XYZ file of C-alpha atoms in Angstrom:
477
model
C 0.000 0.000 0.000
C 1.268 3.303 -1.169
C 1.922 5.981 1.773
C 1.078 9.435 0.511
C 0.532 11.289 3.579
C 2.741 14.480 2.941
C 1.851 17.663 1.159
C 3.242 19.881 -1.745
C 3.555 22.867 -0.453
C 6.375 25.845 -1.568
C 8.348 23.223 -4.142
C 8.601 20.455 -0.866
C 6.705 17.163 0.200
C 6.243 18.240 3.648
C 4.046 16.498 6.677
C 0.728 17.195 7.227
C -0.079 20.087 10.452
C -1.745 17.139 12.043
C -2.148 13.109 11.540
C -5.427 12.605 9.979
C -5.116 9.434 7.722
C -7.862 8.016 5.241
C -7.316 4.897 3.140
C -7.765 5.270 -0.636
C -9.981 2.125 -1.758
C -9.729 0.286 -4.689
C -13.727 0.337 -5.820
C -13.336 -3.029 -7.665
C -12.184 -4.690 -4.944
C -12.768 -2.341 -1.723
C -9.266 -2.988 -0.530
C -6.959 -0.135 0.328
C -4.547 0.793 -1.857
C -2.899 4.154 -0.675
C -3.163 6.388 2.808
C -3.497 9.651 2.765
C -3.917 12.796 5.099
C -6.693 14.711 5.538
C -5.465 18.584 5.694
C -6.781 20.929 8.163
C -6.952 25.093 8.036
C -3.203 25.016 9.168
C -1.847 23.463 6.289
C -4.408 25.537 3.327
C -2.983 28.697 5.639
C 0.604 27.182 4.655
C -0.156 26.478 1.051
C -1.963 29.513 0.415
C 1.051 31.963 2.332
C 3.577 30.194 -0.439
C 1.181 30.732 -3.292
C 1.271 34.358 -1.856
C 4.601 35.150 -1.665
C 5.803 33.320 -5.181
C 2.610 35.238 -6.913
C 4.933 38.344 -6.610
C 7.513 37.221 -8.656
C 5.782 35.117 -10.888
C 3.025 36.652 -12.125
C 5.830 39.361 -13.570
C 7.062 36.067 -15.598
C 6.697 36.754 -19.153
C 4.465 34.664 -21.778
C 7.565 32.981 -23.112
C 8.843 31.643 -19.479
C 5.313 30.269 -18.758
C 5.236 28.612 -22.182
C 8.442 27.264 -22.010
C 7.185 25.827 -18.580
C 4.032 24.734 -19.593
C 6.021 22.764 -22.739
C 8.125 20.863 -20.518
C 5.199 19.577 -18.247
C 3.394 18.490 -21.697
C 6.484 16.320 -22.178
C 6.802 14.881 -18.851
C 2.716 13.697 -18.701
C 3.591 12.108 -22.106
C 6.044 10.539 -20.597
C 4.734 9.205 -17.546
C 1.258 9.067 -19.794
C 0.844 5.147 -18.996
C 1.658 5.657 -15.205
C -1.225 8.199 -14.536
C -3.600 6.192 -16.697
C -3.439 2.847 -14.309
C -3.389 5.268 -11.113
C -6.964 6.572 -12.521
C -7.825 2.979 -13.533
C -6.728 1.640 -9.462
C -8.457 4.698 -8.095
C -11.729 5.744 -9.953
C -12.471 2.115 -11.511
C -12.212 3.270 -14.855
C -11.643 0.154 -17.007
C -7.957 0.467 -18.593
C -8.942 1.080 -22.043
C -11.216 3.904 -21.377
C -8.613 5.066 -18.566
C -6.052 5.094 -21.437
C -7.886 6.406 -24.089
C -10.089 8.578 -22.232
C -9.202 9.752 -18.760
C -5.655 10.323 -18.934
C -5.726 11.416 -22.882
C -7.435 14.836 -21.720
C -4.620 15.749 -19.577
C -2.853 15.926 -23.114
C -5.523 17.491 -24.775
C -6.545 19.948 -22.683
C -3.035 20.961 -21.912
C -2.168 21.372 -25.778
C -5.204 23.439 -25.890
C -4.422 26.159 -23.426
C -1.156 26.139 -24.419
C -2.627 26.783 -28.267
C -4.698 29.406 -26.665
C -2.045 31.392 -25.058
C 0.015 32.079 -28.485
C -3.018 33.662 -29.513
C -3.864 35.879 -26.295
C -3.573 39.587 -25.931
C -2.584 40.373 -23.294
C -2.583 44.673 -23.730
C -4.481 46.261 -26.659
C -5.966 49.430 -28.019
C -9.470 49.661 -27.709
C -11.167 51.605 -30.246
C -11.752 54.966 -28.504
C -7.541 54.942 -27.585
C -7.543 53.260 -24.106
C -4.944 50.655 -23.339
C -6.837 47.129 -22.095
C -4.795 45.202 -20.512
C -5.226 41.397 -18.534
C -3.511 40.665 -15.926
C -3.300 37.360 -13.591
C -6.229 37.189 -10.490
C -3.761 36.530 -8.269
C -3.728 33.155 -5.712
C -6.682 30.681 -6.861
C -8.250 27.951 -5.049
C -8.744 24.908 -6.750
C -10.879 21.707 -5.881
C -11.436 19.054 -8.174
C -14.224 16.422 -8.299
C -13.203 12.780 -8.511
C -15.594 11.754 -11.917
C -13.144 13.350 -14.488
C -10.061 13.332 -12.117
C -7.174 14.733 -14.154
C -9.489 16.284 -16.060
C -10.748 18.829 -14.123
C -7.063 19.574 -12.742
C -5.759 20.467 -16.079
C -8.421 22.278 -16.685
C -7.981 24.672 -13.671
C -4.138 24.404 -12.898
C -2.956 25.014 -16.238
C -5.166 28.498 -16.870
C -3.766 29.071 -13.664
C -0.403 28.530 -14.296
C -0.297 30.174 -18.185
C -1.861 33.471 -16.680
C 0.743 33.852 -13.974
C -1.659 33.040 -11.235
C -0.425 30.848 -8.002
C -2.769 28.186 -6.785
C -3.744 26.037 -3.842
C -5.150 22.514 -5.245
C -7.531 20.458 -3.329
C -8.374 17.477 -5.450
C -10.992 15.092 -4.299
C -10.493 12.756 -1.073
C -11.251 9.732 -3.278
C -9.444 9.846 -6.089
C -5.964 11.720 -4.872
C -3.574 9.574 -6.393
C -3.577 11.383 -9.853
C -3.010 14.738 -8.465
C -0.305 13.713 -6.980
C 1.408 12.321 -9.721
C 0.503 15.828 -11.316
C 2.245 17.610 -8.482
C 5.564 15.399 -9.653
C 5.077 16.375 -13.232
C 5.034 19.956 -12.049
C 7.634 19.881 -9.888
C 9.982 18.018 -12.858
C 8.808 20.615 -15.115
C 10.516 23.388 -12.563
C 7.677 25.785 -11.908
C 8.965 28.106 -8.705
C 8.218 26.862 -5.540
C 4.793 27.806 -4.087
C 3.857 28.601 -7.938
C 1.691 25.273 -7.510
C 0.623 23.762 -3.940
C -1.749 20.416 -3.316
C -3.208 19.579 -0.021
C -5.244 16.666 0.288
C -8.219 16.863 1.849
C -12.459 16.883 2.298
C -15.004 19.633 1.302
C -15.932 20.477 5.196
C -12.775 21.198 6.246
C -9.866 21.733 3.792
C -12.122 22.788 0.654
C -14.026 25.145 2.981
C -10.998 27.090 4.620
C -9.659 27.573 0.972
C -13.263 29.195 -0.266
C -13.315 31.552 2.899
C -9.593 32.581 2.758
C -9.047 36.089 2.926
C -5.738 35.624 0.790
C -7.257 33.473 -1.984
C -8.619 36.089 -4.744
C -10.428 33.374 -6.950
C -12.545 30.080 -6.208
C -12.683 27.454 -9.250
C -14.935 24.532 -8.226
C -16.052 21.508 -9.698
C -18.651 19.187 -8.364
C -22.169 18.852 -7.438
C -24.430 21.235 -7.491
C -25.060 21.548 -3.073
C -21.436 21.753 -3.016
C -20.721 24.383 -5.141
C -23.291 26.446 -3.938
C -21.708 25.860 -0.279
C -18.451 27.278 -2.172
C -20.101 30.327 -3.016
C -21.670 30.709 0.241
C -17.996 30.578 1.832
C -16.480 32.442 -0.627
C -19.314 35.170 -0.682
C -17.691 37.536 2.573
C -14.283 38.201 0.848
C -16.064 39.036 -2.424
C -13.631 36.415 -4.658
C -14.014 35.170 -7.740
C -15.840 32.018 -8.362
C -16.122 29.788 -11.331
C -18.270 27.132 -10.861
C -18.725 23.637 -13.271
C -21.838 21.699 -11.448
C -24.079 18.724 -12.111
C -26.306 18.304 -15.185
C -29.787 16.607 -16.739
C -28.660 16.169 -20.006
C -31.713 16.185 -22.683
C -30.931 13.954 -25.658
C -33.377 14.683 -28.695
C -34.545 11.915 -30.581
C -36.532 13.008 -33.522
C -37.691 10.011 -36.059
C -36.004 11.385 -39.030
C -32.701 10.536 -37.039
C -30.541 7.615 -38.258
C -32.472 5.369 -35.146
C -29.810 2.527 -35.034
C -26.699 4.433 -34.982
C -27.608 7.560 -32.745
C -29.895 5.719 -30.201
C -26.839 3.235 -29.942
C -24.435 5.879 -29.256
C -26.986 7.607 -26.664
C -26.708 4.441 -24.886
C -23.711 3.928 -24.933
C -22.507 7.622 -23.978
C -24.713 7.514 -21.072
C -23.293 4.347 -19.781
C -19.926 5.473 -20.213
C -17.070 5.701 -17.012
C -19.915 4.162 -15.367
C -22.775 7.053 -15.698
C -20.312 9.534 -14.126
C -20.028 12.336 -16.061
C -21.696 15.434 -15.768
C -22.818 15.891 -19.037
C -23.842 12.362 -20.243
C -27.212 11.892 -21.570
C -28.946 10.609 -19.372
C -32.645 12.102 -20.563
C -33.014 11.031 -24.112
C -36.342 12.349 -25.606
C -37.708 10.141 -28.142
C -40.841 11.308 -31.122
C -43.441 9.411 -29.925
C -43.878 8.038 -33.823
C -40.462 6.192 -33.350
C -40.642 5.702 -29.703
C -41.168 1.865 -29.751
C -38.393 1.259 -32.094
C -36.109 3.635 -29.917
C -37.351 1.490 -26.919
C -36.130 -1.737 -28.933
C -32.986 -0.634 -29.903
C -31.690 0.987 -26.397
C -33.048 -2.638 -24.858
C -30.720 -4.263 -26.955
C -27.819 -1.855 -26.542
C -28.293 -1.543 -22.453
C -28.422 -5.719 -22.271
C -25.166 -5.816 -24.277
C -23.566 -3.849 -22.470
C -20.588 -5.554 -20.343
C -19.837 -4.752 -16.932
C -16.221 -5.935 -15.705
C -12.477 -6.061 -14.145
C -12.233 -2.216 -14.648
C -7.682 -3.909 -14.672
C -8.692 -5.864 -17.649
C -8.705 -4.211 -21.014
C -11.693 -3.881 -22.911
C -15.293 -2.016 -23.685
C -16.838 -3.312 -20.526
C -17.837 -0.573 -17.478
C -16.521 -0.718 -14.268
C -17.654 0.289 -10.974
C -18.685 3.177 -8.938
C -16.220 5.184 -7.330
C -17.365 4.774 -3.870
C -19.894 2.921 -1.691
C -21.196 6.315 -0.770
C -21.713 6.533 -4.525
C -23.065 3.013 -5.403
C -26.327 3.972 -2.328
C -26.993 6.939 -3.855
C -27.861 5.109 -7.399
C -29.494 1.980 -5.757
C -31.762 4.938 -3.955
C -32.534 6.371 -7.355
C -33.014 3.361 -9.217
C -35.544 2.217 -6.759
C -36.795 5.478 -7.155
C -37.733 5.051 -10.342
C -39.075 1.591 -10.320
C -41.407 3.296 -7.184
C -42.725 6.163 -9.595
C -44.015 3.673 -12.396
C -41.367 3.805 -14.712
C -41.287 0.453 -16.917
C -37.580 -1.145 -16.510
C -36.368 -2.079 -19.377
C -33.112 -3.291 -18.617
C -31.440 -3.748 -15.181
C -32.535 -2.009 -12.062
C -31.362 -2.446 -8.742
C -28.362 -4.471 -6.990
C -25.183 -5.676 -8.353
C -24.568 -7.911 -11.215
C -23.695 -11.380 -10.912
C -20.536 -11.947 -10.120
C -19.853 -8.801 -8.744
C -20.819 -8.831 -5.419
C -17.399 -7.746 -4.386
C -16.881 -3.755 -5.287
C -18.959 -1.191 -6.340
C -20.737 -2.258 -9.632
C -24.070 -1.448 -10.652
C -26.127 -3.348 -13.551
C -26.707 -0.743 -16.690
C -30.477 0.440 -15.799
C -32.859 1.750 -18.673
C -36.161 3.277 -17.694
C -39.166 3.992 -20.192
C -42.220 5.918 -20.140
C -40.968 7.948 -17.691
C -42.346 11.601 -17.307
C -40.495 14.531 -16.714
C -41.339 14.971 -13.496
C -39.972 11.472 -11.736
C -37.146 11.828 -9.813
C -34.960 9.518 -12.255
C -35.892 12.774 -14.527
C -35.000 15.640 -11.937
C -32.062 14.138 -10.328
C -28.640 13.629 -11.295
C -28.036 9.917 -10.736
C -24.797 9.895 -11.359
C -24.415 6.010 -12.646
C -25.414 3.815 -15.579
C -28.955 4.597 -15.821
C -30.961 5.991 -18.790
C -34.493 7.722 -18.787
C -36.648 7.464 -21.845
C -39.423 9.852 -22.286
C -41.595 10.416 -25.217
C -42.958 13.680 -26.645
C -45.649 14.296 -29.835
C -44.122 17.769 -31.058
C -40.686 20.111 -31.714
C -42.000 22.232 -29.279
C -42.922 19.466 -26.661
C -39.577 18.551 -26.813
C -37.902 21.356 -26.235
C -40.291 22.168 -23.108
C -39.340 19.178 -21.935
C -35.692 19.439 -22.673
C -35.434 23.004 -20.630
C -37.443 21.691 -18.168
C -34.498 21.460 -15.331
C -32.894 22.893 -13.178
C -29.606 22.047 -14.779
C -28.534 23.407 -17.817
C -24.850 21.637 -18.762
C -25.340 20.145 -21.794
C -27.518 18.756 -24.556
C -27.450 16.744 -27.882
C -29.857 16.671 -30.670
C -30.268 13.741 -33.581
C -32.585 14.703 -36.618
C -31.870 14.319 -40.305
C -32.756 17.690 -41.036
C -30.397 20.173 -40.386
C -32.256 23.549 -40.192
C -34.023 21.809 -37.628
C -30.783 20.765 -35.615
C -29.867 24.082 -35.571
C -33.617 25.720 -34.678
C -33.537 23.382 -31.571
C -30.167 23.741 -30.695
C -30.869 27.956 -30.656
C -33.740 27.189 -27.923
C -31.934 24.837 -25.847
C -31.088 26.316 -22.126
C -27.307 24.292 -22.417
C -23.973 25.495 -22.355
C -23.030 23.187 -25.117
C -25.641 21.838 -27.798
C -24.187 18.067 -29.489
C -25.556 17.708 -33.055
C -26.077 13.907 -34.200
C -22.098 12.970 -32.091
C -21.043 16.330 -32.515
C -17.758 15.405 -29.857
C -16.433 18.295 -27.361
C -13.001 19.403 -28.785
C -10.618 19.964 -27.514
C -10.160 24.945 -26.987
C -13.684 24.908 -27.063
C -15.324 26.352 -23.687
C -17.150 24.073 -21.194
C -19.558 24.890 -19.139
C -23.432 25.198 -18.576
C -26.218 27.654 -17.711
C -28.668 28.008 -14.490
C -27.998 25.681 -11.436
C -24.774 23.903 -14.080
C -22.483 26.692 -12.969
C -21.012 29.887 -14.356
C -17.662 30.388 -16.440
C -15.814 28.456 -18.926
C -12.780 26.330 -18.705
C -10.828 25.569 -21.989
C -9.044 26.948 -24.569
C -9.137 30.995 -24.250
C -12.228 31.367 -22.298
C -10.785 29.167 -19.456
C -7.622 31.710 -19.838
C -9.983 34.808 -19.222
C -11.269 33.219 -15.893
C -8.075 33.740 -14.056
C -7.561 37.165 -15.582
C -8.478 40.766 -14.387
C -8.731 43.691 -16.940
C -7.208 47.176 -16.084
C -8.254 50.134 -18.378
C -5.573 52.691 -19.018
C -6.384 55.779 -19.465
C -3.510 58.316 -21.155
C -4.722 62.321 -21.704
C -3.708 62.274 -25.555
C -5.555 58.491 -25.981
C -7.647 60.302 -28.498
């Protein structure tokens, strides 16, 4: 078992303020596989009085230096690209080909993309009546990191960070810490100045909430659910920070019959289902014309009972488990939920599959005729479960697709483009998915209402960790 109890905090691996240990568990075979500490006020107060002190020199660093920097740690992840695939695979479940392919290839992507971005910022211009504009770095940001999307979410926030000339405190998630560790080596190999870049371990109530109140942190960027980031706020609120926010979604998928049934209904499913059902974003609502409903029904049946579950160490298509017992209640709860409300089950539905009565696995659920208003509809489950609904019109359909509190994303599959772009215009969704339309890699993610507020990627997640100062010269006309 791995011993990762210390900190990095001002370029060192230094011991924790106090002993606080918590096991990391494997979730495919609930055995521990790595302790860790749990940080308290003392050590953010630590991290966030380096970050404080290098922001003064750094954030003078010019674009080259941070480029240079920011080249290096691209090279190093590629490097150690394998090694921080299995540590997601050991610590989320992912299944090792999706790990590979999927989890740790965004840590290359992503990072290519800001690093795309930053060529092309300007960083002082003329504005049109002769002022100077000119973006400068926040200043010390906290960051805290869900465990869903693990390295993710970290490149998406500590790299903006980093290419702006900002300092940050990172608090990645208590369950899946392993990766952001690893990061924290990359970093350090890459030589970013000490306190530049800080991690301490730790859980929402205590370590992630004495980051969002500190009076020295000038920017929050959260991801997670929805309670928590509005707890973030909350904390954050009396020293007026910045906060960015990336929450929880209800995903609408749009099935109209003109769609190519077979192949889009297929990949519905199968999106939905994938790293388990826990992604923000997946589609977990698809919306089906009622004229092709029965055929949509037919085809998701025989996707969902296809669909393997497995040894996330094993390669292969199969799904693993849940992250976290915690996790795998919270989906037996909703899948009950829905069987409760009326829904018709069309494949799964609650308890493990066989075999798998070790970890935390969960069969592939599919619900039909469920209305808009079940909790299965409502809720963000969070795992491998799909809710069918049917509608009779366009504008049914897009009633029912805003209907939500959430507002992350949202796909639409029609043969007719004029009317994939009419729908898309009307959808409340920070990003609109057009027949497997894929997110790319520089283009902003994010999500209106209760889904959050800002963008991280490409040059809108730059802008996030940037302030803009007017100048104002007496001849600017």
């Amino acid at each position: 078992m791995l011993d990762k109890r210390k900190f990095y905090i001002n370029g060192e691996w230094v011991e924790p303020a106090a002993q606080n240990d918590l096991y990391v568990l494997n979730p495919a075979t609930e055995k521990p596989i790595a302790v860790i500490s749990l940080g308290t006020a003392v050590d953010i107060d630590r991290a966030v009085a380096a970050a404080k002190k290098a922001f003064q020199s750094y954030s003078r660093t010019g674009l080259e230096e941070r480029l240079a920097l920011l080249e290096k740690l691209l090279a190093i992840y590629k490097r150690r690209y394998d090694e921080m695939a299995d540590t997601i695979t050991a610590e989320l479940g992912a299944p090792k080909t999706m790990s590979r392919e999927q989890q740790a290839d965004v840590g290359v992507g992503h990072l290519q993309g800001y690093i795309d971005a930053l060529k092309r910022l300007k960083l002082r211009e003329k504005l049109p009546n002769g002022d100077t504009l000119m973006r400068e770095p926040i200043g010390v940001c906290g960051l805290i990191t869900p465990w869903n999307w693990p390295i993710n979410q970290i490149a998406l926030k500590v790299v903006p960070a980093l290419a702006t000339g900002c300092t940050c405190v990172l608090k990645p998630s208590e369950f899946t810490p392993l990766n952001a560790l690893l990061y924290a080596e990359m970093i350090d190999e890459a030589g970013f100045p000490a306190g530049v870049f800080n991690l301490v371990n730790g859980d929402g109530l205590h370590a992630g909430a004495a980051l969002s109140k500190h009076k020295d942190i000038d920017m929050m960027s959260f991801t997670g659910s929805t309670r928590a980031g509005i707890a973030v706020s909350k904390d954050a609120a009396d020293t007026v920070k910045r906060v960015t926010l990336e929450l929880g979604g209800k995903s609408p998928n749009i099935v109209f019959a003109d769609a190519d049934l077979e192949a889009r209904v297929t990949a519905g499913v199968l999106e939905c289902f994938n790293n388990s059902g826990q992604s923000c974003d997946a589609p977990t609502r698809m919306l089906v014309e009622r004229s092709a409903y029965n055929d949509v029904v037919a085809i998701a049946r025989r996707i969902g009972r296809e669909a393997e579950v497995g040894d996330p160490a094993k390669e292969g298509s199969h799904i693993g488990p849940l992250v976290s017992h915690i996790q795998y209640e919270r989906v037996q709860a909703l899948i009950e939920a829905g069987v409760g409300e009326g829904a018709r089950l069309v494949v799964g539905g609650p308890g493990k599959p066989e075999g798998f009565e070790t970890g935390y696995f969960v069969k592939p659920t599919i619900f039909a005729d469920v209305d808009n208003s079940m909790r299965i509809a409502r809720e963000e489950v969070f795992g491998p479960v799909l809710s069918i609904i049917p509608f009779d019109t366009e504008e049914e359909a897009i009633a029912i697709a805003n209907d939500t509190s959430y507002g992350l994303a949202a796909y639409v599959q029609t043969g007719d483009p004029e009317r994939a772009e009419r729908v898309a215009a009307r959808l409340r969704a920070g990003m609109v998915h057009i027949n497997g339309g894929p997110h790319r890699y520089g283009s902003p993610f994010g999500g209106y209402k209760q889904s959050g507020n800002g963008r991280e990627g490409g040059t809108f997640g730059l802008e996030d960790f940037l302030e803009v100062k007017t100048v104002h010269l007496p001849d600017a006309a």
